[in-house]
Short mmCIF file of C-alpha atoms in Angstrom, two decimals:
data_model
loop_
_atom_site.label_atom_id
_atom_site.label_comp_id
_atom_site.label_asym_id
_atom_site.label_seq_id
_atom_site.Cartn_x
_atom_site.Cartn_y
_atom_site.Cartn_z
CA MET U 432 -0.09 -0.13 0.12
CA THR U 433 1.51 3.42 -0.90
CA SER U 434 1.80 6.19 1.50
CA PHE U 435 -0.86 8.15 -0.61
CA THR U 436 -3.36 5.27 -0.02
CA VAL U 437 -2.52 5.11 3.67
CA GLN U 438 -2.90 8.82 3.93
CA LEU U 439 -6.27 8.85 2.08
CA LEU U 440 -7.50 5.93 4.22
CA MET U 441 -6.32 7.71 7.55
CA ASN U 442 -8.09 11.11 6.50
CA SER U 443 -11.17 9.23 5.52
CA MET U 444 -11.33 7.49 8.89
CA ILE U 445 -10.99 10.65 10.73
CA THR U 446 -13.31 12.53 8.76
CA GLY U 447 -15.72 9.57 8.68
CA SER U 448 -15.57 9.12 12.51
CA VAL U 449 -16.53 12.83 13.07
CA TYR U 450 -19.43 12.68 10.53
CA ALA U 451 -20.52 9.41 12.10
CA LEU U 452 -20.92 11.27 15.55
CA VAL U 453 -23.40 13.76 13.72
CA ALA U 454 -25.03 11.19 11.50
CA ILE U 455 -26.17 8.80 14.29
CA GLY U 456 -28.42 11.50 16.10
CA PHE U 457 -29.73 12.75 12.90
CA ALA U 458 -30.74 9.42 11.69
CA LEU U 459 -32.25 8.25 14.90
CA THR U 460 -34.47 11.38 15.12
CA TYR U 461 -35.59 10.57 11.52
CA ASN U 462 -36.34 6.93 12.61
CA ILE U 463 -38.34 7.79 15.57
CA GLY U 464 -39.75 11.22 14.85
CA GLY U 465 -40.18 10.82 11.10
CA PHE U 466 -38.62 14.08 10.11
CA PHE U 467 -35.27 15.53 8.94
CA ASN U 468 -34.21 17.48 12.04
CA MET U 469 -32.29 20.46 10.90
CA ALA U 470 -31.99 21.58 14.40
CA HIS U 471 -29.26 18.88 14.68
CA GLY U 472 -27.01 21.50 12.79
CA ALA U 473 -27.83 24.09 15.71
CA VAL U 474 -26.71 21.63 18.55
CA PHE U 475 -23.51 20.98 16.51
CA LEU U 476 -22.80 24.68 16.36
CA LEU U 477 -23.50 25.17 20.11
CA GLY U 478 -21.19 22.35 20.92
CA ALA U 479 -18.46 23.87 18.62
CA TYR U 480 -18.72 27.29 20.01
CA GLY U 481 -19.16 25.98 23.48
CA GLY U 482 -15.86 24.12 23.01
CA TYR U 483 -14.23 27.19 21.64
CA VAL U 484 -15.25 29.13 24.74
CA ALA U 485 -13.89 26.45 26.88
CA LEU U 486 -10.53 26.21 25.10
CA HIS U 487 -9.86 29.91 24.47
CA VAL U 488 -11.97 31.90 27.00
CA LEU U 489 -11.86 29.64 30.12
CA GLN U 490 -8.51 28.24 29.08
CA PHE U 491 -9.87 24.63 29.92
CA GLY U 492 -7.82 21.60 28.75
CA LEU U 493 -9.01 19.49 25.83
CA PRO U 494 -10.74 16.89 28.01
CA LEU U 495 -12.90 19.38 29.79
CA ALA U 496 -13.60 21.22 26.65
CA VAL U 497 -15.08 17.95 25.23
CA LEU U 498 -17.32 17.68 28.32
CA VAL U 499 -18.41 21.44 27.78
CA SER U 500 -19.10 20.88 24.09
CA ALA U 501 -21.29 17.78 24.98
CA ALA U 502 -23.10 19.54 27.70
CA ALA U 503 -23.86 22.61 25.77
CA ALA U 504 -25.24 20.64 22.86
CA GLY U 505 -27.19 18.21 25.14
CA LEU U 506 -28.70 21.00 27.02
CA ALA U 507 -29.78 22.66 23.80
CA GLY U 508 -31.09 19.27 22.63
CA ILE U 509 -33.23 19.11 25.93
CA VAL U 510 -34.50 22.57 25.35
CA ALA U 511 -35.42 21.88 21.62
CA HIS U 512 -37.23 18.77 22.43
CA SER U 513 -39.05 20.05 25.54
CA ALA U 514 -39.99 23.51 24.18
CA VAL U 515 -40.84 22.54 20.45
CA PHE U 516 -40.68 18.99 19.36
CA ARG U 517 -42.49 17.35 22.25
CA ARG U 518 -45.19 19.82 22.00
CA LEU U 519 -45.51 19.22 18.26
CA ALA U 520 -45.75 15.44 18.89
CA LEU U 521 -48.39 15.91 21.40
CA SER U 522 -50.53 17.86 18.88
CA GLU U 523 -49.65 15.32 16.13
CA ALA U 524 -48.52 17.96 13.76
CA PRO U 525 -47.56 16.72 10.32
CA SER U 526 -43.84 16.08 9.49
CA THR U 527 -43.40 19.24 7.36
CA VAL U 528 -44.11 21.18 10.57
CA PHE U 529 -41.39 19.38 12.41
CA PHE U 530 -39.04 20.06 9.65
CA ILE U 531 -39.80 23.84 9.28
CA SER U 532 -39.66 24.28 12.98
CA SER U 533 -36.35 22.48 13.08
CA LEU U 534 -35.08 24.79 10.18
CA GLY U 535 -36.32 27.72 12.22
CA ILE U 536 -34.39 26.72 15.25
CA LEU U 537 -31.07 26.30 13.05
CA ILE U 538 -31.43 29.74 11.61
CA ALA U 539 -32.21 31.29 15.01
CA VAL U 540 -29.25 29.63 16.66
CA GLU U 541 -27.14 30.76 13.66
CA GLY U 542 -28.08 34.29 13.99
CA THR U 543 -27.45 34.17 17.84
CA VAL U 544 -24.06 32.71 17.34
CA ALA U 545 -23.18 35.20 14.74
CA THR U 546 -24.42 38.14 17.09
CA GLY U 547 -21.95 36.83 19.78
CA PHE U 548 -18.95 35.69 17.63
CA GLY U 549 -19.40 37.51 14.45
CA TYR U 550 -19.72 35.88 10.91
CA GLU U 551 -15.76 35.31 10.55
CA THR U 552 -14.18 31.96 10.58
CA ILE U 553 -12.70 30.77 13.92
CA VAL U 554 -9.53 28.76 14.05
CA PHE U 555 -9.47 26.63 17.27
CA MET U 556 -5.96 25.45 16.89
CA PRO U 557 -3.55 28.01 15.26
CA GLY U 558 -0.29 26.93 14.12
CA PRO U 559 1.02 23.54 13.29
CA SER U 560 0.05 20.68 15.39
CA PRO U 561 2.73 18.08 16.49
CA SER U 562 2.48 14.90 14.21
CA SER U 563 3.89 11.53 13.81
CA THR U 564 4.14 9.16 10.68
CA PHE U 565 2.18 6.08 10.36
CA PHE U 566 3.08 3.84 7.45
CA GLY U 567 4.16 6.92 5.58
CA ALA U 568 0.94 8.86 6.34
CA ARG U 569 1.33 12.04 8.50
CA VAL U 570 -1.12 12.07 11.45
CA THR U 571 -1.16 14.94 13.97
CA ASP U 572 -1.76 14.51 17.63
CA ILE U 573 -5.15 16.21 17.33
CA GLN U 574 -6.23 13.71 14.58
CA VAL U 575 -5.22 10.72 16.93
CA TYR U 576 -7.19 12.25 19.70
CA ILE U 577 -10.32 12.82 17.50
CA LEU U 578 -10.08 9.29 16.06
CA ALA U 579 -9.60 7.51 19.47
CA LEU U 580 -12.29 9.50 21.11
CA SER U 581 -14.77 9.13 18.19
CA PHE U 582 -14.37 5.35 18.13
CA ALA U 583 -14.60 5.10 21.91
CA LEU U 584 -17.79 7.00 21.75
CA LEU U 585 -19.23 4.91 18.93
CA LEU U 586 -18.18 1.72 20.94
CA ALA U 587 -19.91 3.14 24.08
CA LEU U 588 -22.97 3.70 21.96
CA VAL U 589 -23.14 0.14 20.63
CA VAL U 590 -22.86 -1.13 24.27
CA PHE U 591 -25.59 1.46 25.37
CA PHE U 592 -28.09 0.20 22.77
CA HIS U 593 -27.59 -3.37 23.59
CA MET U 594 -27.11 -3.42 27.31
CA THR U 595 -29.40 -0.67 28.74
CA ASN U 596 -33.06 -0.69 28.95
CA ILE U 597 -33.41 2.70 27.48
CA GLY U 598 -31.13 1.57 24.72
CA LYS U 599 -33.34 -1.30 23.76
CA GLN U 600 -36.43 1.04 23.94
CA ILE U 601 -34.77 3.32 21.50
CA ARG U 602 -34.20 0.34 19.14
CA ALA U 603 -37.75 -0.81 19.52
CA VAL U 604 -39.37 2.52 18.80
CA ALA U 605 -37.08 3.01 15.81
CA ASP U 606 -38.12 -0.46 14.65
CA ASP U 607 -41.92 -0.05 14.95
CA ARG U 608 -43.24 2.93 16.42
CA GLU U 609 -46.92 1.85 16.39
CA LEU U 610 -46.19 -1.49 18.09
CA ALA U 611 -43.94 0.26 20.65
CA LYS U 612 -47.02 2.53 21.62
CA ALA U 613 -49.28 -0.60 21.72
CA VAL U 614 -46.87 -2.32 24.18
CA GLY U 615 -46.86 0.72 26.37
CA ILE U 616 -43.43 2.23 25.40
CA SER U 617 -43.56 6.14 25.80
CA VAL U 618 -42.48 7.29 22.32
CA ASN U 619 -41.99 10.90 23.76
CA GLY U 620 -39.80 9.56 26.66
CA VAL U 621 -37.60 7.69 24.16
CA MET U 622 -37.56 10.67 21.86
CA PHE U 623 -36.15 12.74 24.81
CA TRP U 624 -33.18 10.36 25.25
CA VAL U 625 -32.56 10.45 21.53
CA PHE U 626 -32.30 14.36 21.50
CA VAL U 627 -29.96 14.21 24.69
CA LEU U 628 -27.66 11.62 23.28
CA GLY U 629 -27.72 12.72 19.70
CA SER U 630 -27.11 16.24 20.53
CA MET U 631 -24.18 15.50 22.88
CA LEU U 632 -22.46 13.43 20.05
CA ALA U 633 -23.11 16.17 17.53
CA GLY U 634 -21.74 18.77 20.12
CA VAL U 635 -18.54 16.77 20.51
CA ALA U 636 -18.32 16.42 16.60
CA GLY U 637 -18.61 20.29 16.49
CA LEU U 638 -15.66 20.76 18.74
CA PHE U 639 -13.64 18.22 16.62
CA VAL U 640 -14.55 19.98 13.38
CA GLY U 641 -13.27 23.32 14.92
CA MET U 642 -10.09 21.59 16.20
CA GLU U 643 -9.38 19.88 12.85
CA HIS U 644 -10.66 22.60 10.34
CA THR U 645 -12.36 25.93 11.10
CA ILE U 646 -15.81 26.91 12.54
CA ARG U 647 -18.24 29.79 11.37
CA PRO U 648 -22.02 30.22 11.92
CA GLY U 649 -22.84 28.63 8.67
CA SER U 650 -21.09 25.34 9.72
CA GLY U 651 -24.16 23.94 11.46
CA MET U 652 -26.01 23.83 8.13
CA VAL U 653 -23.19 22.07 6.44
CA ALA U 654 -22.86 19.56 9.21
CA VAL U 655 -26.54 18.77 8.96
CA LEU U 656 -26.42 18.28 5.28
CA TRP U 657 -23.34 15.96 5.59
CA ALA U 658 -25.22 14.13 8.35
CA MET U 659 -28.28 13.80 5.87
CA VAL U 660 -25.97 12.55 3.10
CA ALA U 661 -24.27 10.12 5.34
CA SER U 662 -27.60 8.62 6.67
CA ILE U 663 -29.20 8.36 3.11
CA MET U 664 -26.06 6.56 1.72
CA GLY U 665 -25.91 4.22 4.74
CA GLY U 666 -29.79 3.66 5.00
CA VAL U 667 -31.60 5.87 7.64
CA GLY U 668 -33.80 2.97 8.81
CA SER U 669 -30.66 1.07 10.33
CA PHE U 670 -28.37 1.62 13.09
CA ILE U 671 -25.01 0.74 11.36
CA GLY U 672 -26.08 2.43 8.14
CA PRO U 673 -25.54 6.00 9.08
CA VAL U 674 -22.08 5.08 10.49
CA VAL U 675 -20.99 3.22 7.42
CA GLY U 676 -22.42 6.02 5.37
CA ALA U 677 -20.33 8.54 7.29
CA PHE U 678 -17.12 6.75 6.64
CA LEU U 679 -18.05 6.31 2.91
CA LEU U 680 -18.69 10.00 2.79
CA GLY U 681 -15.45 10.68 4.44
CA PHE U 682 -13.85 8.51 1.88
CA ILE U 683 -15.52 10.05 -1.21
CA GLU U 684 -14.78 13.57 0.09
CA ASN U 685 -11.00 13.01 0.68
CA LEU U 686 -10.71 11.16 -2.73
CA ALA U 687 -12.58 13.93 -4.48
CA VAL U 688 -10.04 16.59 -3.23
CA THR U 689 -7.13 14.65 -4.65
CA VAL U 690 -8.85 14.28 -8.08
CA PHE U 691 -10.89 17.56 -8.39
CA PRO U 692 -10.26 21.04 -7.02
CA SER U 693 -11.61 21.40 -3.54
CA GLU U 694 -14.27 23.74 -4.56
CA TRP U 695 -15.83 20.59 -6.37
CA LYS U 696 -16.15 18.52 -3.14
CA ALA U 697 -19.61 19.12 -2.39
CA THR U 698 -20.62 18.61 -6.20
CA VAL U 699 -19.02 15.24 -6.24
CA VAL U 700 -20.50 14.08 -2.98
CA PHE U 701 -24.22 15.30 -4.03
CA SER U 702 -23.73 13.71 -7.42
CA ILE U 703 -22.89 10.33 -5.70
CA LEU U 704 -26.01 10.91 -3.50
CA ILE U 705 -28.19 11.38 -6.62
CA LEU U 706 -26.71 8.13 -7.93
CA PHE U 707 -27.85 6.39 -4.68
CA PHE U 708 -31.34 7.73 -5.15
CA PHE U 709 -31.33 5.91 -8.48
CA LEU U 710 -29.51 2.85 -7.67
CA ARG U 711 -30.25 2.02 -4.11
CA PRO U 712 -32.68 4.57 -2.54
CA VAL U 713 -32.90 2.83 0.81
CA GLY U 714 -29.02 2.99 1.35
CA LEU U 715 -26.39 0.41 1.81
CA PHE U 716 -28.07 -1.06 4.95
CA GLY U 717 -31.59 0.21 4.64
CA VAL U 718 -34.53 -2.15 4.36
CA ARG U 719 -37.53 -1.57 2.12
CA ARG U 720 -40.67 -1.88 4.41
CA MET S 779 -61.99 -5.54 34.58
CA LYS S 780 -65.04 -5.07 32.29
CA LEU S 781 -64.84 -3.71 28.76
CA ALA S 782 -67.87 -1.76 27.49
CA ILE S 783 -68.03 -0.45 24.01
CA GLU S 784 -70.92 1.78 23.19
CA GLN S 785 -72.27 2.64 19.71
CA LEU S 786 -68.93 2.68 18.00
CA THR S 787 -69.00 4.22 14.60
CA ARG S 788 -66.16 4.71 12.02
CA ARG S 789 -66.14 5.49 8.31
CA PHE S 790 -63.06 5.28 5.91
CA ASP S 791 -63.32 7.13 2.71
CA GLY S 792 -67.13 6.89 2.63
CA ILE S 793 -67.11 3.14 3.65
CA ASP S 794 -68.88 2.25 6.82
CA ALA S 795 -66.31 0.14 8.80
CA LEU S 796 -68.28 0.06 11.94
CA ILE S 797 -71.87 1.19 12.43
CA ASP S 798 -73.20 1.88 16.15
CA VAL S 799 -71.45 -1.35 17.53
CA SER S 800 -72.01 -2.01 21.20
CA CYS S 801 -70.76 -4.93 23.24
CA THR S 802 -69.39 -5.86 26.78
CA VAL S 803 -66.83 -8.26 28.01
CA LYS S 804 -66.60 -9.23 31.58
CA ALA S 805 -63.45 -10.09 33.58
CA GLY S 806 -62.76 -13.87 33.02
CA GLU S 807 -64.76 -14.04 29.70
CA ILE S 808 -63.78 -14.71 26.16
CA LEU S 809 -65.78 -12.80 23.38
CA ALA S 810 -65.02 -13.95 19.91
CA ILE S 811 -65.62 -11.57 17.06
CA ALA S 812 -66.50 -13.42 13.89
CA GLY S 813 -67.34 -12.04 10.33
CA PRO S 814 -66.32 -11.87 6.70
CA ASN S 815 -63.24 -9.91 5.33
CA GLY S 816 -63.90 -6.27 5.81
CA SER S 817 -66.53 -6.55 8.50
CA GLY S 818 -64.74 -4.22 10.92
CA LYS S 819 -63.16 -6.80 13.36
CA THR S 820 -59.53 -5.27 13.17
CA THR S 821 -61.01 -1.81 13.13
CA LEU S 822 -62.62 -2.36 16.35
CA LEU S 823 -59.44 -3.67 18.03
CA ASP S 824 -57.56 -0.65 16.47
CA ILE S 825 -60.11 1.67 17.99
CA VAL S 826 -59.80 0.19 21.32
CA THR S 827 -56.24 0.22 21.45
CA GLY S 828 -56.11 3.78 20.26
CA LEU S 829 -54.44 3.23 16.94
CA THR S 830 -57.41 4.42 14.98
CA GLU S 831 -59.83 7.17 16.08
CA ALA S 832 -63.58 6.52 16.30
CA ASP S 833 -65.98 8.93 14.60
CA ARG S 834 -68.58 8.36 17.50
CA GLY S 835 -69.21 6.09 20.28
CA ASP S 836 -67.53 5.29 23.61
CA ILE S 837 -65.18 2.71 25.27
CA PHE S 838 -64.79 2.23 29.00
CA LEU S 839 -62.41 -0.34 30.65
CA GLY S 840 -63.69 -0.46 34.32
CA ASP S 841 -64.42 3.15 35.07
CA LYS S 842 -61.54 4.43 32.72
CA ARG S 843 -62.62 6.02 29.53
CA LEU S 844 -60.36 4.93 26.52
CA ILE S 845 -61.53 7.18 23.79
CA GLY S 846 -59.36 10.05 23.17
CA LYS S 847 -56.36 8.52 24.92
CA ARG S 848 -53.02 7.64 23.26
CA PRO S 849 -52.13 4.11 22.46
CA GLU S 850 -49.32 4.08 25.19
CA HIS S 851 -51.68 5.37 27.86
CA ILE S 852 -54.30 2.73 26.86
CA ALA S 853 -51.62 0.00 27.18
CA ALA S 854 -50.68 1.51 30.74
CA LEU S 855 -54.15 1.20 31.66
CA GLY S 856 -54.11 -2.54 31.10
CA VAL S 857 -54.73 -3.11 27.43
CA ALA S 858 -52.61 -5.61 25.67
CA ARG S 859 -53.05 -6.93 21.79
CA SER S 860 -51.71 -9.09 19.25
CA PHE S 861 -51.91 -8.33 15.62
CA GLN S 862 -53.51 -10.11 12.58
CA ILE S 863 -50.11 -10.54 10.98
CA ALA S 864 -47.79 -11.32 13.93
CA ARG S 865 -45.84 -8.07 14.67
CA LEU S 866 -42.55 -7.97 16.51
CA PHE S 867 -39.65 -5.57 16.79
CA HIS S 868 -37.64 -7.16 13.81
CA GLY S 869 -34.25 -5.71 14.85
CA LEU S 870 -34.42 -7.06 18.58
CA THR S 871 -33.87 -10.67 19.55
CA VAL S 872 -36.83 -12.99 20.63
CA LEU S 873 -35.84 -12.37 24.26
CA GLU S 874 -35.62 -8.58 23.93
CA ASN S 875 -39.05 -8.60 22.38
CA LEU S 876 -40.61 -10.27 25.25
CA ILE S 877 -38.69 -7.96 27.89
CA MET S 878 -39.98 -4.90 26.07
CA ALA S 879 -43.38 -5.99 27.06
CA ASP S 880 -42.64 -5.99 30.68
CA ALA S 881 -44.05 -2.82 32.25
CA THR S 882 -41.83 -3.06 35.24
CA GLU S 883 -38.77 -2.74 32.94
CA ARG S 884 -40.01 0.75 31.76
CA GLU S 885 -40.58 2.53 35.16
CA GLY S 886 -38.40 5.61 35.54
CA LEU S 887 -36.22 6.31 32.53
CA MET S 888 -33.45 7.91 34.63
CA SER S 889 -33.27 4.78 36.69
CA ALA S 890 -33.36 2.69 33.55
CA VAL S 891 -30.54 4.38 31.94
CA LEU S 892 -28.40 4.18 35.10
CA ARG S 893 -29.35 0.77 35.90
CA GLY S 894 -28.47 -1.16 32.68
CA GLU S 895 -28.85 -4.77 33.53
CA GLY S 896 -30.52 -4.57 36.81
CA VAL S 897 -32.70 -6.58 39.18
CA ALA S 898 -35.98 -5.93 37.39
CA GLU S 899 -34.54 -7.00 34.04
CA LYS S 900 -33.04 -10.19 35.64
CA ARG S 901 -36.45 -11.08 36.89
CA ALA S 902 -37.96 -10.17 33.52
CA ARG S 903 -35.38 -12.20 31.68
CA GLU S 904 -36.18 -15.35 33.87
CA ARG S 905 -40.08 -14.86 33.43
CA ALA S 906 -39.48 -14.38 29.49
CA MET S 907 -37.41 -17.62 29.39
CA GLU S 908 -40.12 -19.63 31.18
CA HIS S 909 -42.71 -18.50 28.62
CA LEU S 910 -40.27 -19.23 25.71
CA GLU S 911 -39.62 -22.61 27.10
CA TYR S 912 -43.33 -23.37 27.22
CA LEU S 913 -43.85 -22.15 23.79
CA GLY S 914 -40.92 -24.05 22.45
CA MET S 915 -38.95 -20.90 21.38
CA ALA S 916 -35.99 -21.10 24.11
CA ALA S 917 -33.53 -22.02 21.53
CA TYR S 918 -34.33 -18.96 19.53
CA ARG S 919 -33.88 -16.51 22.56
CA ASP S 920 -30.96 -14.78 20.91
CA THR S 921 -32.27 -14.78 17.26
CA ALA S 922 -33.35 -11.67 15.61
CA ALA S 923 -37.10 -11.71 15.34
CA ALA S 924 -36.65 -10.75 11.62
CA LYS S 925 -35.38 -14.32 10.87
CA LEU S 926 -38.29 -16.14 12.39
CA SER S 927 -41.00 -17.91 10.29
CA ALA S 928 -44.61 -16.67 10.55
CA GLY S 929 -45.58 -19.49 13.12
CA GLN S 930 -42.58 -18.92 15.34
CA MET S 931 -43.40 -15.12 15.15
CA ARG S 932 -46.96 -15.85 16.29
CA ARG S 933 -45.56 -17.88 19.26
CA VAL S 934 -43.22 -15.03 20.29
CA GLU S 935 -46.36 -12.82 20.19
CA LEU S 936 -48.04 -15.09 22.46
CA GLY S 937 -45.14 -14.93 24.83
CA ARG S 938 -45.21 -11.17 24.68
CA LEU S 939 -48.86 -11.32 25.88
CA LEU S 940 -47.95 -13.62 28.73
CA MET S 941 -45.32 -10.86 29.73
CA GLN S 942 -47.94 -8.21 29.95
CA GLU S 943 -49.10 -9.61 33.39
CA ARG S 944 -50.73 -6.29 34.34
CA ALA S 945 -52.96 -6.17 31.32
CA GLN S 946 -56.56 -6.74 32.19
CA LEU S 947 -57.99 -6.62 28.70
CA LEU S 948 -56.48 -8.67 25.89
CA LEU S 949 -57.32 -8.13 22.27
CA LEU S 950 -56.20 -11.04 20.12
CA ASP S 951 -56.23 -10.75 16.43
CA GLU S 952 -56.22 -14.31 14.83
CA PRO S 953 -53.77 -15.72 17.40
CA THR S 954 -53.81 -19.26 15.87
CA ALA S 955 -53.25 -18.05 12.32
CA SER S 956 -49.83 -19.83 10.95
CA LEU S 957 -49.66 -22.30 13.75
CA ASP S 958 -49.81 -26.11 13.29
CA PRO S 959 -52.52 -28.12 15.04
CA GLU S 960 -50.08 -28.93 18.02
CA MET S 961 -49.25 -25.26 18.46
CA THR S 962 -52.92 -24.22 17.99
CA GLN S 963 -53.78 -26.41 21.07
CA ILE S 964 -50.85 -24.75 23.06
CA ALA S 965 -52.26 -21.35 22.10
CA VAL S 966 -55.69 -22.38 23.22
CA LYS S 967 -54.34 -23.46 26.56
CA VAL S 968 -52.50 -20.25 26.86
CA ILE S 969 -55.65 -18.19 26.12
CA GLU S 970 -57.76 -20.32 28.53
CA GLY S 971 -54.96 -19.67 31.27
CA LEU S 972 -55.35 -16.05 30.65
CA ARG S 973 -59.12 -16.20 31.13
CA SER S 974 -58.74 -18.19 34.33
CA LYS S 975 -56.59 -15.40 35.61
CA GLY S 976 -59.51 -13.12 35.23
CA LYS S 977 -58.53 -11.28 32.04
CA ALA S 978 -61.24 -9.95 29.75
CA ILE S 979 -60.52 -11.21 26.21
CA VAL S 980 -61.53 -10.27 22.78
CA LEU S 981 -60.68 -12.86 20.23
CA VAL S 982 -60.90 -12.21 16.50
CA GLU S 983 -60.52 -15.84 15.24
CA HIS S 984 -60.84 -17.42 11.75
CA ASN S 985 -60.91 -20.93 13.05
CA LEU S 986 -64.49 -21.51 14.17
CA ASP S 987 -63.52 -24.82 15.84
CA VAL S 988 -61.47 -22.73 18.28
CA VAL S 989 -64.32 -20.21 18.50
CA HIS S 990 -66.75 -22.98 19.52
CA TYR S 991 -64.30 -24.43 21.82
CA ILE S 992 -62.93 -21.61 23.73
CA ALA S 993 -65.45 -18.52 23.43
CA ASP S 994 -68.00 -17.73 26.05
CA ARG S 995 -69.92 -15.51 23.52
CA VAL S 996 -69.46 -14.60 19.90
CA MET S 997 -70.41 -11.39 18.20
CA VAL S 998 -70.97 -11.53 14.46
CA LEU S 999 -70.12 -8.45 12.31
CA ASP S 1000 -71.03 -7.94 8.74
CA GLN S 1001 -70.19 -4.73 6.84
CA GLY S 1002 -69.59 -2.85 9.98
CA ARG S 1003 -72.99 -3.83 11.55
CA LYS S 1004 -73.35 -6.16 14.72
CA MET S 1005 -75.64 -9.13 13.36
CA ALA S 1006 -75.59 -11.33 16.48
CA ASP S 1007 -74.22 -11.56 19.93
CA GLY S 1008 -74.62 -14.78 22.05
CA LYS S 1009 -73.31 -18.18 22.89
CA PRO S 1010 -71.45 -19.67 19.90
CA SER S 1011 -73.81 -22.78 19.81
CA GLU S 1012 -76.84 -20.70 19.44
CA VAL S 1013 -75.28 -17.90 17.20
CA PHE S 1014 -74.11 -20.30 14.52
CA GLN S 1015 -77.56 -22.20 14.41
CA ASP S 1016 -79.11 -19.08 13.11
CA LEU S 1017 -79.56 -19.40 9.40
CA GLU S 1018 -79.15 -15.78 8.58
CA ILE S 1019 -75.69 -15.97 10.38
CA GLN S 1020 -74.87 -19.12 8.50
CA ALA S 1021 -75.73 -17.25 5.21
CA ILE S 1022 -73.12 -14.48 6.15
CA PHE S 1023 -70.36 -16.94 6.31
CA LEU S 1024 -71.39 -18.96 3.27
CA GLY S 1025 -71.70 -15.51 1.45
CA GLY S 1026 -68.16 -14.70 2.64
CA GLY S 1027 -66.87 -18.10 1.16
CA GLY S 1028 -66.88 -19.59 4.42
CA ASN S 1029 -67.37 -23.01 6.08
CA SER S 1030 -66.32 -24.20 9.50
CA HIS S 1031 -62.77 -22.91 8.77
CA ALA S 1032 -63.72 -19.86 6.72
CA SER S 1033 -61.45 -16.91 6.37
CA HIS S 1034 -63.44 -14.06 7.63
CA ARG S 1035 -61.46 -11.22 8.72
#
C-alpha cells in the first residue's frame, strides 16, 4: 500500500468518524420522529462554539472542553425537544411542521451565534500541530485524539443500545413506532433520550471539526447536510447504516479533493448521493418496508 | 375488569367500517368476534387500542374512558393486543421482544438508563425464558425476530402477551393463524390460562372450531354492523348468520377477517 493510499484512508477514517457522530443522532431522530431534524446543525454549532469558549476563553484543557461541548449541545437538545418537538408530537403535527420548525431553530441559533462571535471563521488550533508518521502517512496528535475518542464514543453507543433498557427501547421505537406504543413504550420519553444523546455526540463532533478545520455560523447547516447525506447513503432505517455512510462520505470527500479542485467537493458528494437515489434509494443497509 | 363498547362508529373514505357497534366483555370472559373480510373486526381492535380514532361512540375499561387516549396510555391502563399478521420488533432478539413488553422494565427512565442490567431485568429475563420454553422458542432467544418464520413469530407474540401480566384486557387478532395443530392447542391453552386469571379477552379468530371450543360468547359483524351476540352454539344455528359466512366463502374454517 502506498503512503498516498494510507494517507487517504487515514484522512477518510478521521473525517468519517466525526461525520458518524453527527449522523447517528440525525438518523435516529428521523427513524423515531419521522422528520429531517435541521436543528441537529444548531446543537452541532453550540457544541463547537461551547468548546471554543472552553478552550480559549476559560482556558480549559481538551478533555474538559469535550465535556463542555457535549453539555452545551445536550442541554440545547433538551430545550429543543421540551419547548418545541415534544409539543408538536403531542399535537400530532405533520412532519413538514417538524421540519420547518427545526429549520427555524437552526436559523435562530446561527443568528444568535453570529451576534456573539461574528460571521468570521474561527480557528481553534492556530499553528501546526505536533505530528507523527504512520506507515508513511502524516497524522497529527489532534487527529489521533479525535479518532480515538470518536471510536470510543461509537463503541460506548453500541454497548448502550444493547445493554441498557433505554437503549433497547430506542431500538424498539425505531423499529416499529406503532407497536412500541401498543406495548406501552412512551415514544416521547424515548425521543427525549434520542435528543439528549444525539445532541451530545453532535456537540463533540462540532468541537472536533473546529479543532481539525475551522468553524463559522454557517457550519451548522453544512454539518446537518453532511449528516443527511451519510444517513441516506448508509440507510436511515438501520443503526449501522449512518455510521458506514459517514465513513463512505469521508472517503468520497477525501478522494474527491485529490482528483478535483476542493471547490468541487460538495458537487462530487451530491452527485454520488443522486446516484444512490437511482440505484439504491434505501441506502447500503436500509430495508424496504 | 369489564370492557364496555358503546355505539362505536367509524367510516373510511365513505365506507362504513363500523356502525353503532356495542358490546361488553366481563373479567374472565372470552368474546369472539367473527365475520367476513372487511366486516370491521380489526378496526374495532384498532379503535380500542387507540391506533385508530372513532368517529362516534365510547369505550370504557372498568371506570376508565379509553376514547381520546393515546395508545401508550391505553396500554398502561391494562390493554394488551396481538396483531392479525404477527408483529414483532424485527431488529430485536426474541428475548428482547418479550422483555420490552414487561411494564416494570420501563418504570423511571432515569433509573433505567443508570441501571443497565438490573434486578428488574433479571426477573423479567427469567419470566421471559419460562414463557419461551413453554412455547418451544427457548432455543431462539438470541435470534433476531426478523429471521423467524410466521408461526414462530406468532408464538413469540403469545409470549409477549404472557409477559404483560398487568394487562386486564387482551385483544387477540387471529392468534392461531400460521400455527400447526399442535401449536394451536398450546395457544388455546395459553388463552384459557389467561381467562382463568380473570382477564377479559376479545378474540378475532378465523378458526370456528377454536371459537366453538373456547369462546363464552360470539359477536358476528357484517359490513360494520353487529348481526348477532350470544353463545357460539346458538349464534351459529341461526340461518341468517350461516348465510353471512357462506356468502363470505365460509365453512367451518372460513377465512373471515
